[in-house]
Tab-separated table of C-alpha atoms in Angstrom:
chain	number	residue	atom	x	y	z
A	1	MET	CA	-7.750	18.747	6.013
A	2	SER	CA	-10.020	20.822	8.006
A	3	SER	CA	-12.374	21.022	5.484
A	4	LEU	CA	-13.141	17.494	5.361
A	5	ASP	CA	-16.812	16.489	6.148
A	6	THR	CA	-18.255	13.376	7.370
A	7	ARG	CA	-18.990	11.875	3.871
A	8	ALA	CA	-15.335	12.535	2.351
A	9	MET	CA	-13.656	10.477	5.690
A	10	VAL	CA	-16.481	7.690	5.233
A	11	LEU	CA	-15.850	7.358	1.448
A	12	CYS	CA	-11.763	7.714	1.872
A	13	ALA	CA	-12.045	4.440	4.143
A	14	LEU	CA	-14.117	2.515	1.588
A	15	PHE	CA	-11.713	3.062	-1.094
A	16	ALA	CA	-8.787	2.426	1.017
A	17	ALA	CA	-10.255	-0.579	2.430
A	18	VAL	CA	-11.762	-1.287	-1.397
A	19	VAL	CA	-8.011	-1.712	-2.130
A	20	ALA	CA	-7.387	-3.355	0.576
A	21	ALA	CA	-9.965	-6.645	-0.124
A	22	LEU	CA	-8.954	-6.313	-3.917
A	23	GLY	CA	-5.441	-7.767	-2.533
A	24	VAL	CA	-6.996	-10.287	-0.204
A	25	VAL	CA	-8.958	-12.044	-2.173
A	26	PRO	CA	-7.591	-14.307	-4.822
A	27	PRO	CA	-6.578	-12.308	-7.799
A	28	ILE	CA	-8.528	-12.170	-11.078
A	29	PRO	CA	-5.945	-14.493	-13.021
A	30	ILE	CA	-2.806	-12.807	-15.205
A	31	GLY	CA	-0.497	-14.506	-13.847
A	32	PHE	CA	3.395	-15.694	-15.173
A	33	LEU	CA	5.080	-12.068	-13.869
A	34	PRO	CA	7.386	-12.947	-10.385
A	35	VAL	CA	6.305	-9.093	-8.760
A	36	PRO	CA	2.412	-10.386	-7.950
A	37	ILE	CA	0.022	-8.108	-9.517
A	38	THR	CA	-3.367	-7.812	-9.083
A	39	ALA	CA	-6.795	-5.707	-9.168
A	40	GLN	CA	-5.000	-3.359	-6.785
A	41	THR	CA	-3.511	-1.152	-9.259
A	42	LEU	CA	-7.147	-0.841	-10.498
A	43	GLY	CA	-8.710	0.178	-7.120
A	44	VAL	CA	-5.898	3.105	-7.451
A	45	MET	CA	-7.131	4.042	-10.325
A	46	LEU	CA	-10.400	3.967	-9.663
A	47	ALA	CA	-10.884	5.737	-6.516
A	48	GLY	CA	-8.426	9.005	-8.203
A	49	ALA	CA	-11.454	8.667	-11.064
A	50	ILE	CA	-14.372	8.996	-9.051
A	51	LEU	CA	-13.641	10.420	-5.771
A	52	GLY	CA	-11.353	12.981	-7.154
A	53	PRO	CA	-7.622	13.928	-6.716
A	54	ARG	CA	-7.854	15.257	-3.348
A	55	LEU	CA	-9.597	12.060	-1.547
A	56	GLY	CA	-7.878	9.729	-4.048
A	57	PHE	CA	-4.833	10.702	-2.598
A	58	LEU	CA	-6.362	10.631	0.776
A	59	ALA	CA	-7.989	6.834	0.578
A	60	LEU	CA	-4.354	5.615	-0.504
A	61	ALA	CA	-2.996	6.952	1.674
A	62	LEU	CA	-4.841	5.332	4.375
A	63	PHE	CA	-3.986	2.508	2.770
A	64	VAL	CA	-0.429	2.623	2.667
A	65	LEU	CA	-0.566	3.363	6.163
A	66	LEU	CA	-2.144	0.386	6.650
A	67	VAL	CA	0.410	-1.711	5.198
A	68	ALA	CA	2.818	0.425	7.180
A	69	ILE	CA	1.436	-0.500	10.241
A	70	GLY	CA	1.381	-4.323	9.543
A	71	LEU	CA	-1.937	-5.476	7.900
A	72	PRO	CA	-1.601	-7.996	5.227
A	73	VAL	CA	-3.499	-6.426	3.030
A	74	LEU	CA	-0.771	-6.735	-0.150
A	75	PRO	CA	-1.402	-9.641	-2.577
A	76	GLY	CA	-0.423	-13.045	-0.840
A	77	GLY	CA	-0.922	-12.056	2.841
A	78	ARG	CA	2.292	-9.389	2.902
A	79	GLY	CA	1.986	-6.361	4.420
A	80	GLY	CA	4.209	-4.474	7.089
A	81	LEU	CA	7.188	-2.261	6.870
A	82	GLY	CA	9.818	-4.798	5.449
A	83	VAL	CA	7.643	-4.394	1.845
A	84	LEU	CA	7.661	-0.705	1.505
A	85	MET	CA	11.084	-0.988	2.135
A	86	GLY	CA	12.148	-3.082	-0.479
A	87	PRO	CA	13.422	-2.738	-3.733
A	88	THR	CA	9.419	-2.912	-5.006
A	89	GLY	CA	8.176	-0.360	-2.357
A	90	GLY	CA	8.330	2.730	-4.000
A	91	PHE	CA	5.541	1.635	-6.508
A	92	ILE	CA	3.279	1.118	-3.370
A	93	LEU	CA	4.245	4.178	-2.270
A	94	SER	CA	3.644	6.320	-4.957
A	95	TRP	CA	-0.465	4.755	-5.089
A	96	PRO	CA	-1.438	7.720	-2.825
A	97	VAL	CA	0.285	10.437	-5.860
A	98	GLY	CA	-1.394	8.004	-9.022
A	99	ALA	CA	-5.011	8.166	-7.667
A	100	PHE	CA	-4.337	12.379	-7.303
A	101	ALA	CA	-2.691	12.544	-11.298
A	102	VAL	CA	-5.957	10.136	-12.208
A	103	GLY	CA	-8.421	12.745	-10.485
A	104	TRP	CA	-6.452	15.784	-11.522
A	105	LEU	CA	-6.252	14.238	-15.053
A	106	ALA	CA	-9.653	13.322	-15.044
A	107	ARG	CA	-10.964	16.987	-13.975
A	108	ARG	CA	-8.872	18.815	-15.856
A	109	MET	CA	-9.508	16.802	-19.458
A	110	THR	CA	-13.251	17.135	-18.249
A	111	ALA	CA	-13.553	13.557	-18.892
A	112	GLY	CA	-16.809	12.865	-17.061
A	113	THR	CA	-18.630	9.777	-18.538
A	114	ARG	CA	-16.273	9.589	-21.417
A	115	PRO	CA	-14.093	6.164	-21.546
A	116	LEU	CA	-11.878	7.331	-23.651
A	117	PRO	CA	-10.664	10.076	-21.886
A	118	LEU	CA	-10.857	8.786	-18.599
A	119	PHE	CA	-8.387	5.835	-19.791
A	120	VAL	CA	-5.624	8.648	-20.745
A	121	CYS	CA	-6.304	9.954	-17.088
A	122	CYS	CA	-6.067	6.015	-15.711
A	123	ALA	CA	-3.222	5.574	-17.649
A	124	LEU	CA	-1.134	8.667	-17.452
A	125	GLY	CA	-1.556	8.807	-13.636
A	126	GLY	CA	-2.435	5.286	-12.637
A	127	ILE	CA	1.119	3.928	-14.425
A	128	GLY	CA	2.770	7.254	-15.573
A	129	ALA	CA	2.956	8.682	-11.937
A	130	VAL	CA	3.576	5.262	-9.979
A	131	TYR	CA	6.311	3.985	-12.368
A	132	ALA	CA	7.712	7.334	-11.601
A	133	GLY	CA	7.482	7.038	-8.139
A	134	GLY	CA	8.434	2.363	-8.655
A	135	ILE	CA	11.594	3.699	-11.214
A	136	ALA	CA	13.043	6.043	-8.920
A	137	TRP	CA	12.853	4.430	-5.671
A	138	LEU	CA	14.183	1.631	-7.064
A	139	TRP	CA	17.276	3.955	-8.628
A	140	LEU	CA	17.329	5.522	-5.480
A	141	VAL	CA	18.095	2.509	-2.888
A	142	SER	CA	20.128	-0.064	-5.761
A	143	GLY	CA	22.219	2.852	-7.054
A	144	LEU	CA	20.812	0.620	-10.787
A	145	PRO	CA	21.179	3.482	-13.514
A	146	LEU	CA	18.216	5.121	-14.181
A	147	GLU	CA	17.423	3.349	-17.604
A	148	LYS	CA	18.149	0.190	-16.486
A	149	ALA	CA	15.648	0.377	-13.397
A	150	ALA	CA	13.278	1.555	-16.020
A	151	MET	CA	13.679	-1.099	-18.181
A	152	GLY	CA	13.062	-3.722	-15.715
A	153	THR	CA	9.951	-2.533	-15.062
A	154	LEU	CA	8.818	-2.347	-19.197
A	155	ALA	CA	7.479	-5.972	-18.642
A	156	PHE	CA	4.430	-4.699	-16.539
A	157	VAL	CA	3.398	-2.061	-18.638
A	158	PRO	CA	0.911	-4.219	-20.721
A	159	GLY	CA	-0.678	-5.242	-17.785
A	160	ASP	CA	-1.375	-2.328	-16.380
A	161	LEU	CA	-2.527	-0.706	-19.538
A	162	ILE	CA	-5.295	-3.939	-19.441
A	163	LYS	CA	-6.335	-2.560	-15.751
A	164	ALA	CA	-6.295	1.496	-16.605
A	165	ALA	CA	-8.694	0.095	-19.504
A	166	ALA	CA	-10.881	-1.534	-17.146
A	167	ALA	CA	-10.544	1.212	-14.760
A	168	ALA	CA	-11.401	3.594	-17.748
A	169	ALA	CA	-14.069	1.482	-18.186
A	170	VAL	CA	-15.417	1.225	-14.283
A	171	ALA	CA	-15.057	4.553	-13.967
A	172	ALA	CA	-17.903	5.817	-17.095
A	173	THR	CA	-20.064	3.023	-16.110
A	174	VAL	CA	-20.500	4.445	-12.661
A	175	ARG	CA	-20.318	7.728	-13.434
A	176	ARG	CA	-23.222	7.360	-15.387
A	177	VAL	CA	-25.327	5.551	-13.060
A	178	ARG	CA	-24.231	8.044	-9.476
A	179	PRO	CA	-23.109	10.902	-10.929
A	180	MET	CA	-20.613	11.979	-8.179
A	181	PRO	CA	-19.560	15.481	-7.961
A	182	VAL	CA	-15.474	15.153	-8.838
B	1	MET	CA	-11.843	-10.059	12.042
B	2	ILE	CA	-8.575	-9.357	10.037
B	3	LEU	CA	-5.309	-10.369	11.583
B	4	GLY	CA	-2.611	-8.792	11.801
B	5	LEU	CA	0.820	-9.584	11.343
B	6	TYR	CA	1.855	-9.606	15.275
B	7	LEU	CA	3.081	-12.479	16.369
B	8	HIS	CA	2.802	-12.456	20.226
B	9	ARG	CA	6.047	-14.065	22.130
B	10	ASP	CA	7.230	-12.953	25.676
B	11	SER	CA	10.715	-11.369	24.582
B	12	PRO	CA	12.268	-8.178	25.039
B	13	VAL	CA	11.961	-7.186	21.938
B	14	HIS	CA	8.366	-7.585	22.167
B	15	ARG	CA	8.200	-5.636	24.943
B	16	TRP	CA	10.176	-2.283	23.599
B	17	PRO	CA	8.049	0.415	22.925
B	18	ALA	CA	6.771	0.807	19.432
B	19	GLY	CA	7.693	4.368	19.331
B	20	ALA	CA	11.380	3.620	19.976
B	21	LYS	CA	11.516	0.054	17.502
B	22	LEU	CA	10.111	2.625	14.669
B	23	ALA	CA	13.022	5.555	16.037
B	24	ALA	CA	15.706	2.970	15.521
B	25	LEU	CA	13.940	1.572	12.181
B	26	VAL	CA	15.052	4.596	10.708
B	27	ALA	CA	17.632	5.687	12.382
B	28	ALA	CA	19.405	2.082	11.044
B	29	THR	CA	18.014	2.325	7.709
B	30	VAL	CA	19.794	6.085	7.279
B	31	GLY	CA	22.682	4.681	8.771
B	32	LEU	CA	22.835	1.632	6.706
B	33	LEU	CA	22.615	3.500	3.525
B	34	ALA	CA	25.100	6.725	4.587
B	35	TRP	CA	27.571	3.390	5.441
B	36	PRO	CA	29.573	2.191	2.576
B	37	GLY	CA	31.486	-0.941	1.784
B	38	TRP	CA	30.931	-4.280	3.442
B	39	THR	CA	31.233	-3.963	7.164
B	40	GLY	CA	28.015	-2.032	7.227
B	41	PRO	CA	25.348	-4.873	5.635
B	42	LEU	CA	27.904	-7.454	7.662
B	43	ALA	CA	26.851	-5.674	10.773
B	44	GLY	CA	23.384	-5.031	10.378
B	45	ALA	CA	23.166	-8.742	9.285
B	46	ALA	CA	24.279	-10.030	12.738
B	47	LEU	CA	22.038	-7.493	14.189
B	48	VAL	CA	19.058	-8.791	12.384
B	49	LEU	CA	20.029	-12.409	13.302
B	50	TRP	CA	20.787	-11.371	16.593
B	51	LEU	CA	17.157	-9.835	17.643
B	52	LEU	CA	15.199	-12.828	15.279
B	53	ARG	CA	16.691	-14.985	18.309
B	54	LEU	CA	15.849	-12.816	20.629
B	55	ALA	CA	12.510	-11.868	19.294
B	56	ARG	CA	12.027	-15.946	19.300
B	57	LEU	CA	9.958	-15.809	16.188
B	58	PRO	CA	9.889	-19.195	14.835
B	59	VAL	CA	11.789	-19.438	11.375
B	60	LYS	CA	9.107	-20.701	9.474
B	61	THR	CA	6.517	-17.171	9.694
B	62	VAL	CA	9.359	-15.070	9.184
B	63	LEU	CA	10.707	-17.173	6.022
B	64	THR	CA	6.522	-17.388	5.063
B	65	GLN	CA	6.520	-13.539	4.989
B	66	LEU	CA	9.700	-13.448	3.272
B	67	ARG	CA	9.584	-15.578	0.591
B	68	PRO	CA	8.122	-13.351	-2.651
B	69	LEU	CA	11.138	-10.836	-1.309
B	70	PHE	CA	13.726	-13.095	-1.771
B	71	LEU	CA	12.499	-13.825	-5.895
B	72	ILE	CA	12.729	-10.252	-6.527
B	73	MET	CA	16.205	-9.782	-4.605
B	74	LEU	CA	17.695	-12.868	-6.846
B	75	ILE	CA	16.646	-11.094	-9.673
B	76	PHE	CA	18.077	-7.367	-8.362
B	77	PHE	CA	21.067	-9.369	-7.411
B	78	GLY	CA	21.352	-10.670	-11.037
B	79	VAL	CA	20.664	-7.261	-12.553
B	80	GLN	CA	23.032	-5.540	-10.378
B	81	ALA	CA	25.809	-7.978	-11.186
B	82	LEU	CA	25.282	-7.775	-14.369
B	83	PHE	CA	24.287	-4.419	-15.556
B	84	THR	CA	26.564	-2.023	-12.635
B	85	ASP	CA	29.799	-1.261	-12.533
B	86	GLY	CA	30.637	-2.793	-9.677
B	87	GLY	CA	30.073	-6.595	-10.963
B	88	TRP	CA	29.100	-8.770	-9.206
B	89	ARG	CA	30.786	-7.756	-5.901
B	90	GLU	CA	29.097	-4.601	-5.912
B	91	GLY	CA	25.993	-6.039	-6.126
B	92	LEU	CA	26.250	-8.805	-3.359
B	93	VAL	CA	26.681	-5.662	-1.065
B	94	THR	CA	23.529	-3.471	-2.136
B	95	THR	CA	21.477	-6.906	-1.731
B	96	LEU	CA	23.196	-7.860	1.750
B	97	ARG	CA	22.067	-3.984	2.398
B	98	PHE	CA	19.266	-4.371	1.418
B	99	ALA	CA	17.941	-7.874	3.247
B	100	VAL	CA	19.243	-6.548	5.888
B	101	LEU	CA	16.678	-3.335	5.686
B	102	VAL	CA	13.903	-5.676	4.822
B	103	LEU	CA	14.432	-8.037	7.509
B	104	LEU	CA	14.681	-5.148	10.353
B	105	ALA	CA	11.476	-3.479	8.947
B	106	THR	CA	9.666	-7.152	9.101
B	107	LEU	CA	10.683	-7.590	12.848
B	108	VAL	CA	9.387	-4.246	13.823
B	109	THR	CA	6.272	-5.854	12.448
B	110	LEU	CA	5.959	-9.127	13.657
B	111	THR	CA	6.610	-7.756	17.163
B	112	THR	CA	4.281	-4.645	17.729
B	113	ARG	CA	0.700	-4.719	17.460
B	114	ILE	CA	-1.280	-3.057	15.367
B	115	GLY	CA	-3.025	-1.269	18.310
B	116	ASP	CA	0.588	0.086	19.480
B	117	MET	CA	1.436	0.832	15.776
B	118	THR	CA	-1.804	3.491	15.082
B	119	ALA	CA	-1.007	4.898	18.071
B	120	VAL	CA	2.343	5.942	17.125
B	121	PHE	CA	0.900	7.420	13.689
B	122	GLU	CA	-1.192	8.994	15.612
B	123	ARG	CA	1.423	10.444	17.143
B	124	VAL	CA	3.254	11.560	14.178
B	125	PHE	CA	0.253	13.249	13.024
B	126	ALA	CA	-0.221	15.182	15.721
B	127	VAL	CA	3.299	16.455	14.822
B	128	LEU	CA	1.765	16.972	11.215
B	129	ARG	CA	-0.919	19.397	12.327
B	130	PRO	CA	0.612	22.256	11.514
B	131	LEU	CA	0.849	21.040	7.941
B	132	GLY	CA	-2.844	21.006	8.089
B	133	VAL	CA	-3.109	17.025	9.127
B	134	ASP	CA	-6.240	16.958	11.776
B	135	PRO	CA	-4.873	13.501	14.177
B	136	GLU	CA	-8.426	12.806	15.134
B	137	LYS	CA	-9.959	12.632	11.456
B	138	MET	CA	-7.000	10.265	10.440
B	139	ALA	CA	-7.832	8.257	13.351
B	140	LEU	CA	-11.463	7.868	12.424
B	141	MET	CA	-10.520	7.318	9.033
B	142	LEU	CA	-8.356	4.383	10.072
B	143	ALA	CA	-10.209	2.912	12.115
B	144	LEU	CA	-13.085	3.008	10.152
B	145	THR	CA	-11.213	1.222	7.396
B	146	ILE	CA	-9.446	-1.476	9.417
B	147	ARG	CA	-13.484	-2.249	10.280
B	148	LEU	CA	-14.230	-1.918	6.617
B	149	ILE	CA	-12.004	-4.377	4.960
B	150	PRO	CA	-13.999	-7.578	6.120
B	151	LEU	CA	-16.741	-5.950	5.075
B	152	LEU	CA	-15.692	-5.617	1.698
B	153	VAL	CA	-14.078	-8.744	1.478
B	154	GLY	CA	-17.375	-10.170	2.223
B	155	GLN	CA	-19.019	-7.792	-0.673
B	156	VAL	CA	-16.406	-8.631	-3.244
B	157	GLN	CA	-16.783	-12.644	-2.750
B	158	ASP	CA	-20.637	-12.286	-2.560
B	159	ILE	CA	-20.332	-10.402	-5.993
B	160	ARG	CA	-18.078	-13.290	-7.441
B	161	MET	CA	-20.617	-15.252	-6.367
B	162	ALA	CA	-23.532	-13.651	-7.748
B	163	GLN	CA	-21.259	-13.299	-11.456
B	164	ARG	CA	-20.706	-16.914	-11.378
B	165	ALA	CA	-23.958	-17.908	-11.269
B	166	ARG	CA	-24.946	-15.679	-14.512
B	167	GLY	CA	-21.513	-16.713	-16.132
B	168	VAL	CA	-19.645	-13.962	-15.957
B	169	GLU	CA	-16.660	-14.974	-13.183
B	170	ARG	CA	-14.125	-13.771	-15.631
B	171	SER	CA	-15.294	-9.953	-16.357
B	172	VAL	CA	-13.666	-7.112	-14.493
B	173	LEU	CA	-16.585	-4.952	-15.213
B	174	ALA	CA	-18.734	-6.909	-13.640
B	175	LEU	CA	-17.099	-7.299	-10.656
B	176	LEU	CA	-15.998	-3.731	-10.013
B	177	VAL	CA	-18.796	-1.996	-11.361
B	178	PRO	CA	-21.228	-3.439	-8.800
B	179	LEU	CA	-19.200	-2.706	-6.323
B	180	VAL	CA	-18.391	0.653	-6.419
B	181	VAL	CA	-21.777	1.515	-6.836
B	182	LYS	CA	-22.261	-0.489	-3.505
B	183	VAL	CA	-19.740	1.234	-2.105
B	184	LEU	CA	-20.723	4.441	-2.306
B	185	GLY	CA	-24.621	3.611	-1.656
B	186	LEU	CA	-22.884	2.130	1.486
B	187	ALA	CA	-21.508	5.684	1.506
B	188	ASP	CA	-24.436	7.342	2.697
B	189	ALA	CA	-25.529	4.689	4.935
B	190	LEU	CA	-22.301	5.045	7.012
B	191	THR	CA	-21.685	8.815	6.545
B	192	GLU	CA	-25.897	9.121	8.421
B	193	ALA	CA	-25.263	6.609	10.714
B	194	LEU	CA	-22.152	8.185	12.112
B	195	GLU	CA	-23.807	11.766	12.113
B	196	ALA	CA	-26.970	10.550	13.950
B	197	ARG	CA	-24.850	9.177	16.519
B	198	GLY	CA	-23.616	12.802	17.023
B	199	TYR	CA	-20.248	12.837	15.147
B	200	ASP	CA	-20.017	16.340	14.075
B	201	PRO	CA	-16.609	16.930	11.803
B	202	THR	CA	-16.409	20.163	12.765
B	203	GLY	CA	-16.292	19.460	16.828
B	204	GLY	CA	-13.819	18.976	19.029
B	205	VAL	CA	-11.659	20.162	16.286
B	206	ARG	CA	-8.862	22.804	17.580
B	207	LYS	CA	-8.423	25.673	15.254
B	208	GLU	CA	-5.091	27.364	14.926
């Protein structure tokens, strides 16, 4: 981290703020689900796809820190340590890893501006890595059988796949408009 | 500016140092998770209720913070009761243990100022310095982020309005592409502004 230059720091702060802003503004309706899902996971995927693994991780780590210090940056004005310690806290705690995974895969696959590889990265990192962490947390703290814990979260996969597609399209367009060294 | 979840009251709980509250929370969490059976969660529940009274927090605010969680807890209890070997009894204990943990954590959040909380985390970063964490940079980034949130909320609202005028308010792409492009532009401007004011990312950083 000692090699972070000013621009990298500013980018991390900005993307953390983007994820927060996406939680504060009223969500684009997908509705009907008990756990609030908003555009925030889109922010996770975007941070990874646009900033790359290291800065993506740092941006989301900053965001988790904001939640931890008690800023109401989660949907519905929630925040604070209580949310992180709840049964679904693992999903939020996994966001930095998710962003890292998206960025790492995008670099590995040299996804560039191609939407399809970007979609695969966003889905594997933003859904795969995040759910792995979230389910593991749920399993650890609740003592639920692993497969039951996993089953319970399956309902959210379709919505998140749509978000991965959206994130890939956005990342592809942005990378075309403003090439960044990722 | 954005408001934190902190609720000011004149109470002993508010006056306890933030670091002590966080340390106690960690200790309570570990203790509760390690303590099997009924007694742990029940003792925890009594403690939480006593602390809530002591902190003089309005019941309504605490409940508003907890409402979404309540639903998750209910589902959680249902799943536990139906699918685990312990049945509903075991499910009740686990759910109660969780409720206590979440309430304790919420209590810390509601009674501790953002500034005090940030200071604790800065001390934690300082401890993590050998792992490559730079506390000064983390602190600056945290402050920057907190300052940038209202700005970005404004940006999102502006773009939404502009896209509504164009009839594409339901398109995620029409919101996020301009937002991210704007953010990248902002990054250039902010970097220049910071460096023009003499910020040097290599300066003032102790090398070990």
